[in-house]
Short mmCIF file of C-alpha atoms in Angstrom, two decimals:
data_model
loop_
_atom_site.label_atom_id
_atom_site.label_comp_id
_atom_site.label_asym_id
_atom_site.label_seq_id
_atom_site.Cartn_x
_atom_site.Cartn_y
_atom_site.Cartn_z
CA MET A 24 97.76 156.18 63.07
CA GLY A 25 98.62 159.81 63.95
CA ILE A 26 96.83 163.03 62.82
CA ARG A 27 98.22 165.75 60.91
CA CYS A 28 96.10 169.54 60.73
CA ASP A 29 98.08 171.11 57.65
CA SER A 30 96.65 174.86 57.56
CA VAL A 31 93.15 173.52 58.11
CA THR A 32 90.72 176.72 57.96
CA VAL A 33 86.93 176.75 58.45
CA ALA A 34 84.63 179.44 57.62
CA TYR A 35 80.86 179.84 57.86
CA ASP A 36 79.32 182.21 55.70
CA GLY A 37 82.59 184.05 55.42
CA ASN A 38 83.39 184.22 58.93
CA VAL A 39 86.42 182.18 60.17
CA VAL A 40 86.03 179.71 63.03
CA LEU A 41 89.23 178.03 62.46
CA ASP A 42 92.18 179.81 61.69
CA SER A 43 95.16 178.03 59.47
CA LEU A 44 95.34 175.23 62.05
CA ASP A 45 99.07 173.27 61.85
CA LEU A 46 99.04 170.66 64.71
CA THR A 47 100.19 167.26 64.62
CA VAL A 48 99.06 163.96 66.91
CA GLU A 49 101.50 161.36 67.14
CA PRO A 50 100.64 157.69 66.77
CA GLY A 51 99.33 156.61 70.19
CA GLU A 52 99.76 160.27 71.88
CA VAL A 53 96.39 162.05 73.58
CA MET A 54 96.35 165.44 72.60
CA ALA A 55 93.94 167.47 74.30
CA LEU A 56 92.97 170.68 72.62
CA LEU A 57 91.99 173.19 75.62
CA GLY A 58 90.31 176.81 75.13
CA PRO A 59 87.40 178.92 75.90
CA SER A 60 83.69 178.55 74.20
CA GLY A 61 84.21 179.87 70.44
CA SER A 62 87.77 179.18 70.15
CA GLY A 63 87.79 176.69 67.94
CA LYS A 64 88.81 173.54 69.20
CA THR A 65 85.26 171.94 68.29
CA THR A 66 85.43 172.89 64.86
CA ALA A 67 89.15 171.10 64.73
CA LEU A 68 87.49 168.42 66.28
CA ARG A 69 84.60 168.41 63.53
CA ALA A 70 86.91 168.62 60.82
CA VAL A 71 89.58 165.78 61.91
CA ALA A 72 86.00 163.66 61.83
CA GLY A 73 85.15 164.79 58.42
CA PHE A 74 81.99 166.96 59.65
CA VAL A 75 82.75 169.99 58.08
CA ARG A 76 84.97 170.38 55.23
CA PRO A 77 87.70 172.82 55.27
CA ALA A 78 87.80 175.69 53.14
CA SER A 79 91.80 175.27 52.75
CA GLY A 80 94.18 172.99 53.97
CA ARG A 81 94.43 169.05 54.50
CA VAL A 82 93.67 166.51 56.86
CA TYR A 83 95.95 163.64 57.04
CA LEU A 84 95.31 160.39 59.52
CA GLY A 85 98.31 158.08 59.46
CA GLY A 86 99.88 159.79 56.33
CA GLU A 87 96.60 159.31 53.94
CA ASP A 88 94.99 162.53 53.07
CA VAL A 89 91.15 162.03 54.27
CA THR A 90 90.23 165.74 53.30
CA ASP A 91 87.88 164.38 50.66
CA LEU A 92 86.95 161.16 52.49
CA PRO A 93 83.37 161.22 54.51
CA PRO A 94 83.31 160.57 58.49
CA TYR A 95 82.39 156.79 58.08
CA ARG A 96 85.49 156.06 55.63
CA ARG A 97 88.27 157.32 57.88
CA GLY A 98 88.27 154.54 60.80
CA ILE A 99 87.81 157.09 64.07
CA GLY A 100 85.91 156.55 66.94
CA MET A 101 84.04 159.05 68.54
CA VAL A 102 82.17 160.03 71.59
CA VAL A 103 80.60 163.10 72.62
CA GLN A 104 78.92 165.24 75.64
CA SER A 105 75.54 163.84 75.39
CA TYR A 106 76.34 160.34 75.10
CA ALA A 107 73.88 159.67 71.82
CA LEU A 108 72.72 156.56 72.69
CA PHE A 109 69.59 154.94 71.37
CA PRO A 110 67.21 154.81 74.34
CA HIS A 111 65.03 152.01 72.49
CA LEU A 112 68.20 149.99 71.85
CA ARG A 113 70.08 147.61 74.48
CA VAL A 114 73.65 148.47 75.77
CA ASP A 115 74.90 145.51 74.00
CA GLU A 116 72.95 146.77 70.74
CA ASN A 117 73.84 150.39 70.98
CA VAL A 118 77.42 148.92 71.05
CA ALA A 119 77.23 146.95 68.19
CA PHE A 120 75.26 149.25 65.99
CA GLY A 121 78.39 150.79 64.39
CA LEU A 122 79.80 147.30 63.82
CA LYS A 123 76.43 146.35 61.94
CA ALA A 124 76.85 149.53 59.76
CA ARG A 125 79.97 148.12 58.51
CA ARG A 126 78.63 144.81 57.74
CA THR A 127 80.82 143.08 60.00
CA PRO A 128 80.07 139.24 60.41
CA ARG A 129 77.58 138.44 63.58
CA ASP A 130 80.17 136.31 65.42
CA GLU A 131 82.43 138.74 65.14
CA ILE A 132 80.29 141.13 66.60
CA ARG A 133 79.82 139.44 69.38
CA GLN A 134 83.47 138.78 70.12
CA ARG A 135 84.08 142.69 69.89
CA VAL A 136 81.28 143.90 71.91
CA ALA A 137 81.97 141.69 74.53
CA GLU A 138 85.39 143.04 74.26
CA ALA A 139 84.55 146.40 74.58
CA LEU A 140 82.55 146.04 77.11
CA GLU A 141 84.70 144.19 79.39
CA LEU A 142 87.77 147.11 78.53
CA THR A 143 85.32 149.70 80.04
CA GLY A 144 83.74 148.20 83.06
CA MET A 145 80.32 147.41 81.78
CA ALA A 146 80.19 143.71 80.91
CA GLY A 147 77.57 143.30 83.11
CA TYR A 148 75.26 146.04 82.08
CA ALA A 149 74.93 144.64 78.16
CA ARG A 150 71.39 143.88 78.65
CA ARG A 151 69.93 147.03 80.22
CA HIS A 152 68.76 149.70 78.31
CA PRO A 153 70.12 153.38 78.56
CA ARG A 154 67.81 154.94 80.87
CA GLU A 155 68.63 152.39 83.39
CA LEU A 156 72.27 153.56 83.54
CA SER A 157 73.83 156.42 85.14
CA GLY A 158 75.58 159.40 83.26
CA GLY A 159 78.82 157.91 84.05
CA GLN A 160 77.49 154.44 82.94
CA GLN A 161 76.08 155.97 79.75
CA GLN A 162 79.43 157.70 79.01
CA ARG A 163 80.78 154.27 79.39
CA VAL A 164 78.83 152.72 76.80
CA ALA A 165 79.69 155.53 74.49
CA ILE A 166 83.10 154.84 74.79
CA ALA A 167 82.59 151.23 74.15
CA ARG A 168 80.46 152.02 70.99
CA ALA A 169 83.59 154.10 69.59
CA LEU A 170 85.61 151.40 70.73
CA ALA A 171 84.25 148.01 69.29
CA ILE A 172 85.17 149.31 65.75
CA ARG A 173 88.67 149.25 66.51
CA PRO A 174 89.78 152.40 65.79
CA ARG A 175 93.04 153.99 65.49
CA VAL A 176 91.96 157.34 66.14
CA LEU A 177 89.79 158.47 68.94
CA LEU A 178 88.10 161.73 68.93
CA LEU A 179 86.71 163.07 72.12
CA ASP A 180 84.39 165.96 72.56
CA GLU A 181 84.01 167.29 76.26
CA PRO A 182 83.13 163.95 76.99
CA LEU A 183 83.12 164.74 80.77
CA SER A 184 81.28 167.89 80.99
CA ALA A 185 77.80 166.61 81.55
CA LEU A 186 78.94 164.19 84.55
CA ASP A 187 78.91 165.60 87.76
CA THR A 188 82.37 165.79 90.13
CA ARG A 189 82.73 162.77 91.53
CA LEU A 190 81.32 161.09 88.18
CA ARG A 191 84.02 162.86 85.88
CA ALA A 192 87.26 161.93 88.63
CA GLY A 193 85.88 158.42 88.24
CA MET A 194 85.57 158.85 84.12
CA LEU A 195 89.19 160.83 83.84
CA ALA A 196 90.68 158.15 85.95
CA GLU A 197 88.83 155.50 83.38
CA LEU A 198 90.31 157.15 80.18
CA ALA A 199 93.44 157.26 81.57
CA ARG A 200 93.52 153.69 82.01
CA LEU A 201 91.85 152.94 78.54
CA HIS A 202 95.06 155.15 77.20
CA ARG A 203 97.53 152.81 79.19
CA GLU A 204 95.68 149.48 77.87
CA LEU A 205 95.13 151.12 74.10
CA PRO A 206 98.79 152.33 73.48
CA ASP A 207 98.66 152.34 69.62
CA VAL A 208 95.32 154.56 69.53
CA SER A 209 95.65 158.21 69.12
CA MET A 210 93.14 160.53 71.19
CA LEU A 211 92.18 164.02 70.28
CA TYR A 212 90.39 165.31 73.21
CA VAL A 213 88.54 168.57 73.18
CA THR A 214 87.74 170.19 76.64
CA HIS A 215 87.74 174.02 78.52
CA ASP A 216 88.74 172.13 81.57
CA GLN A 217 92.06 172.54 82.56
CA VAL A 218 92.22 169.79 84.88
CA GLU A 219 91.06 167.18 82.75
CA ALA A 220 93.89 168.22 80.30
CA LEU A 221 96.27 168.34 82.54
CA THR A 222 95.46 164.96 83.89
CA LEU A 223 95.24 163.06 81.31
CA ALA A 224 97.14 164.60 77.86
CA ASP A 225 100.51 163.93 76.88
CA ARG A 226 100.31 167.23 74.80
CA ILE A 227 98.19 170.02 75.20
CA ALA A 228 97.45 172.77 72.32
CA VAL A 229 95.84 175.84 73.53
CA MET A 230 93.33 177.47 71.36
CA ASP A 231 91.61 180.84 71.31
CA SER A 232 89.68 183.46 68.91
CA ALA A 233 90.03 180.53 66.10
CA ARG A 234 93.78 180.09 66.15
CA LEU A 235 96.25 177.79 67.99
CA ARG A 236 98.21 180.02 70.65
CA SER A 237 100.58 177.21 72.06
CA CYS A 238 101.52 173.46 71.89
CA GLY A 239 103.11 171.62 74.74
CA THR A 240 103.52 168.97 77.56
CA PRO A 241 101.65 169.69 80.43
CA ARG A 242 104.48 170.46 82.30
CA GLU A 243 106.26 172.77 79.74
CA LEU A 244 102.59 175.20 79.29
CA TYR A 245 102.39 174.89 83.30
CA ARG A 246 106.27 175.83 84.11
CA ALA A 247 107.31 177.89 81.15
CA PRO A 248 104.07 179.14 79.15
CA ALA A 249 104.79 181.12 75.71
CA ASP A 250 102.42 183.97 76.80
CA ALA A 251 99.86 185.29 79.15
CA PHE A 252 96.85 183.93 78.03
CA THR A 253 98.45 180.36 77.80
CA ALA A 254 99.70 180.90 81.34
CA SER A 255 95.86 181.65 82.50
CA PHE A 256 94.20 179.26 81.20
CA VAL A 257 96.23 176.49 82.20
CA GLY A 258 96.53 176.33 85.39
CA GLY A 259 95.91 179.90 86.60
CA ALA A 260 97.91 182.50 87.39
CA ASN A 261 98.87 185.68 88.76
CA LEU A 262 99.59 188.38 85.65
CA VAL A 263 100.82 191.78 86.32
CA PRO A 264 102.88 194.25 84.52
CA VAL A 265 106.60 195.12 84.94
CA THR A 266 109.10 196.97 83.74
CA VAL A 267 112.52 195.06 83.08
CA THR A 268 115.36 196.42 85.40
CA ALA A 269 119.30 195.66 85.65
CA ASP A 270 118.52 193.06 88.07
CA GLY A 271 115.37 191.82 87.36
CA VAL A 272 111.82 193.93 87.15
CA SER A 273 110.00 196.96 89.24
CA PHE A 274 106.38 196.33 89.97
CA ALA A 275 104.07 198.58 91.91
CA GLY A 276 107.34 201.06 92.74
CA THR A 277 109.05 197.68 94.17
CA GLU A 278 112.27 195.78 92.66
CA LEU A 279 111.71 191.95 92.21
CA LYS A 280 114.54 189.68 91.84
CA LEU A 281 113.74 187.65 88.66
CA ASP A 282 115.79 186.11 85.56
CA THR A 283 115.08 188.49 82.82
CA ALA A 284 118.28 186.92 80.26
CA GLY A 285 117.24 187.90 76.73
CA ALA A 286 115.09 191.00 78.21
CA ALA A 287 116.30 194.51 77.60
CA ALA A 288 116.48 197.12 80.78
CA GLY A 289 113.38 199.57 80.26
CA ALA A 290 111.34 196.93 78.03
CA ARG A 291 107.49 196.39 79.52
CA ALA A 292 106.72 192.85 80.42
CA THR A 293 104.06 190.34 82.10
CA LEU A 294 105.27 188.71 85.09
CA CYS A 295 103.78 185.38 85.68
CA VAL A 296 103.86 183.46 89.35
CA ARG A 297 101.23 180.53 90.48
CA PRO A 298 99.11 181.43 93.19
CA HIS A 299 100.34 178.34 95.25
CA LEU A 300 104.12 179.72 94.94
CA VAL A 301 103.23 182.77 96.49
CA GLY A 302 103.59 183.07 100.54
CA LEU A 303 102.04 185.58 103.07
CA GLY A 304 104.81 186.97 105.28
CA GLU A 305 108.38 187.60 105.50
CA GLY A 306 110.37 186.42 102.02
CA PRO A 307 112.13 187.03 98.91
CA ASN A 308 110.43 190.07 96.57
CA ARG A 309 107.84 191.28 99.15
CA LEU A 310 105.02 192.93 98.17
CA PRO A 311 102.28 194.59 100.70
CA GLY A 312 99.04 194.62 99.83
CA THR A 313 95.63 194.69 100.96
CA VAL A 314 92.96 191.64 101.62
CA ARG A 315 89.88 192.04 99.28
CA GLU A 316 88.41 188.68 99.43
CA ILE A 317 89.05 185.02 101.14
CA GLN A 318 88.19 181.80 100.15
CA TRP A 319 88.23 178.66 101.98
CA ARG A 320 89.10 175.35 99.87
CA GLY A 321 89.62 172.95 102.49
CA ALA A 322 93.52 172.53 102.42
CA THR A 323 94.00 175.93 101.62
CA HIS A 324 92.86 179.31 101.73
CA ARG A 325 92.52 181.49 98.32
CA LEU A 326 93.83 185.02 99.12
CA TYR A 327 92.81 187.87 96.96
CA VAL A 328 95.18 190.84 97.53
CA GLU A 329 95.05 194.24 95.61
CA VAL A 330 98.83 195.25 95.36
CA ASP A 331 99.02 198.68 93.30
CA GLY A 332 95.83 198.21 91.87
CA HIS A 333 96.08 195.06 90.83
CA THR A 334 95.03 191.55 92.29
CA MET A 335 96.85 188.77 93.38
CA MET A 336 96.34 185.47 94.10
CA ALA A 337 98.02 183.34 97.15
CA ASP A 338 97.11 179.83 98.10
CA VAL A 339 98.31 179.36 101.42
CA ARG A 340 98.28 175.92 103.53
CA GLU A 341 96.93 175.29 106.64
CA LEU A 342 96.51 179.56 107.58
CA LYS A 343 94.81 178.51 111.42
CA ALA A 344 93.99 182.36 111.52
CA PRO A 345 93.54 183.94 107.88
CA PRO A 346 93.85 187.90 107.82
CA ALA A 347 90.36 189.98 107.72
CA LEU A 348 89.15 191.83 104.56
CA GLY A 349 90.82 194.86 104.56
CA ASP A 350 93.77 193.99 106.44
CA THR A 351 97.41 194.61 105.14
CA VAL A 352 99.56 191.83 104.56
CA ASP A 353 102.64 191.18 102.58
CA LEU A 354 102.90 188.72 99.74
CA TYR A 355 106.15 186.91 98.64
CA PHE A 356 107.60 184.58 95.91
CA ALA A 357 111.09 183.07 95.00
CA PRO A 358 113.09 184.31 92.51
CA ASP A 359 112.99 181.52 90.69
CA ASP A 360 109.38 181.25 90.66
CA GLY A 361 108.68 183.79 88.50
CA VAL A 362 108.28 183.69 84.77
CA LEU A 363 108.85 186.43 82.52
CA LEU A 364 106.10 186.48 79.78
CA PRO A 365 105.53 188.79 76.54
CA ALA A 366 103.48 192.34 77.40
CA GLY A 367 99.93 191.85 77.01
CA VAL A 368 96.86 190.46 78.77
CA THR A 369 96.91 190.46 82.66
CA GLY A 370 94.84 189.15 85.36
CA ASP A 371 92.86 192.16 85.86
CA ASP A 372 91.57 192.00 82.14
CA HIS A 373 89.65 188.56 82.70
#
């Protein structure tokens, strides 16, 4: 069952919090809604779930218009960041809750609860209470409860944000496994964490200021972002203002080689280069600058280098003798590693 939002707008007291959202999630697809706080991503999820009613537009599930249906009649499963388990109920009773509300026969409830707990790796915890579980285990129970009703659509609202880094990585792997084992279930996954979106999603919808900014596969958005906001939010990027020239662009008084097909000479634009594609030392498209900050990140050092008043980031591997703060260094990047974007927000505006 797929999901389609057709020009869905949501407003509270005249304040638009979701503006004309057009979005389609194909059957069996994982779509991540990625964006900062207040971008409208959770409102979009709640509109699909039926918890908020659009001021205009329609919501479709599997081709059926469900805009006027209450949540319990939409056949969806939902997982939220706070787990929302009943503390007085055992794990198996929590998982059975939605089935009992639907008046499912008792024997079928037992079967479905067992299947859902097995699928989420929680079969050995059925008789425990939520207080006896870790955060990651509680989230697995919440997912099992959503899956027990056998939804065709699974909605996840920042389900990993309450977990620590290690648990989050493990749960992300579990969600990816569930996606493989439940290929017919469409998932709409709300997150502000780009790693979660890049790891799990088939496609990512990038949202900002109540509007959809861009939508595509993780590879498309990472390698060829549509605009500077998408580039900065999906993977992180160096974004600096440039002027298009006959053979490339001009930045900081330096001519840089770059594919500028379709851009007119003299036009203003934004150069996008991913930090891991920026080298240190001699190379093409050399830019001298001053080291302002150094961060050791285990396998890499991230250098923050001021170039003509703009900060550029370089993720350099195996830097045994990093430069000192205030040192002058040369950055470089290959012509094929730079992407030309429309003029707009740059890294210094964040």
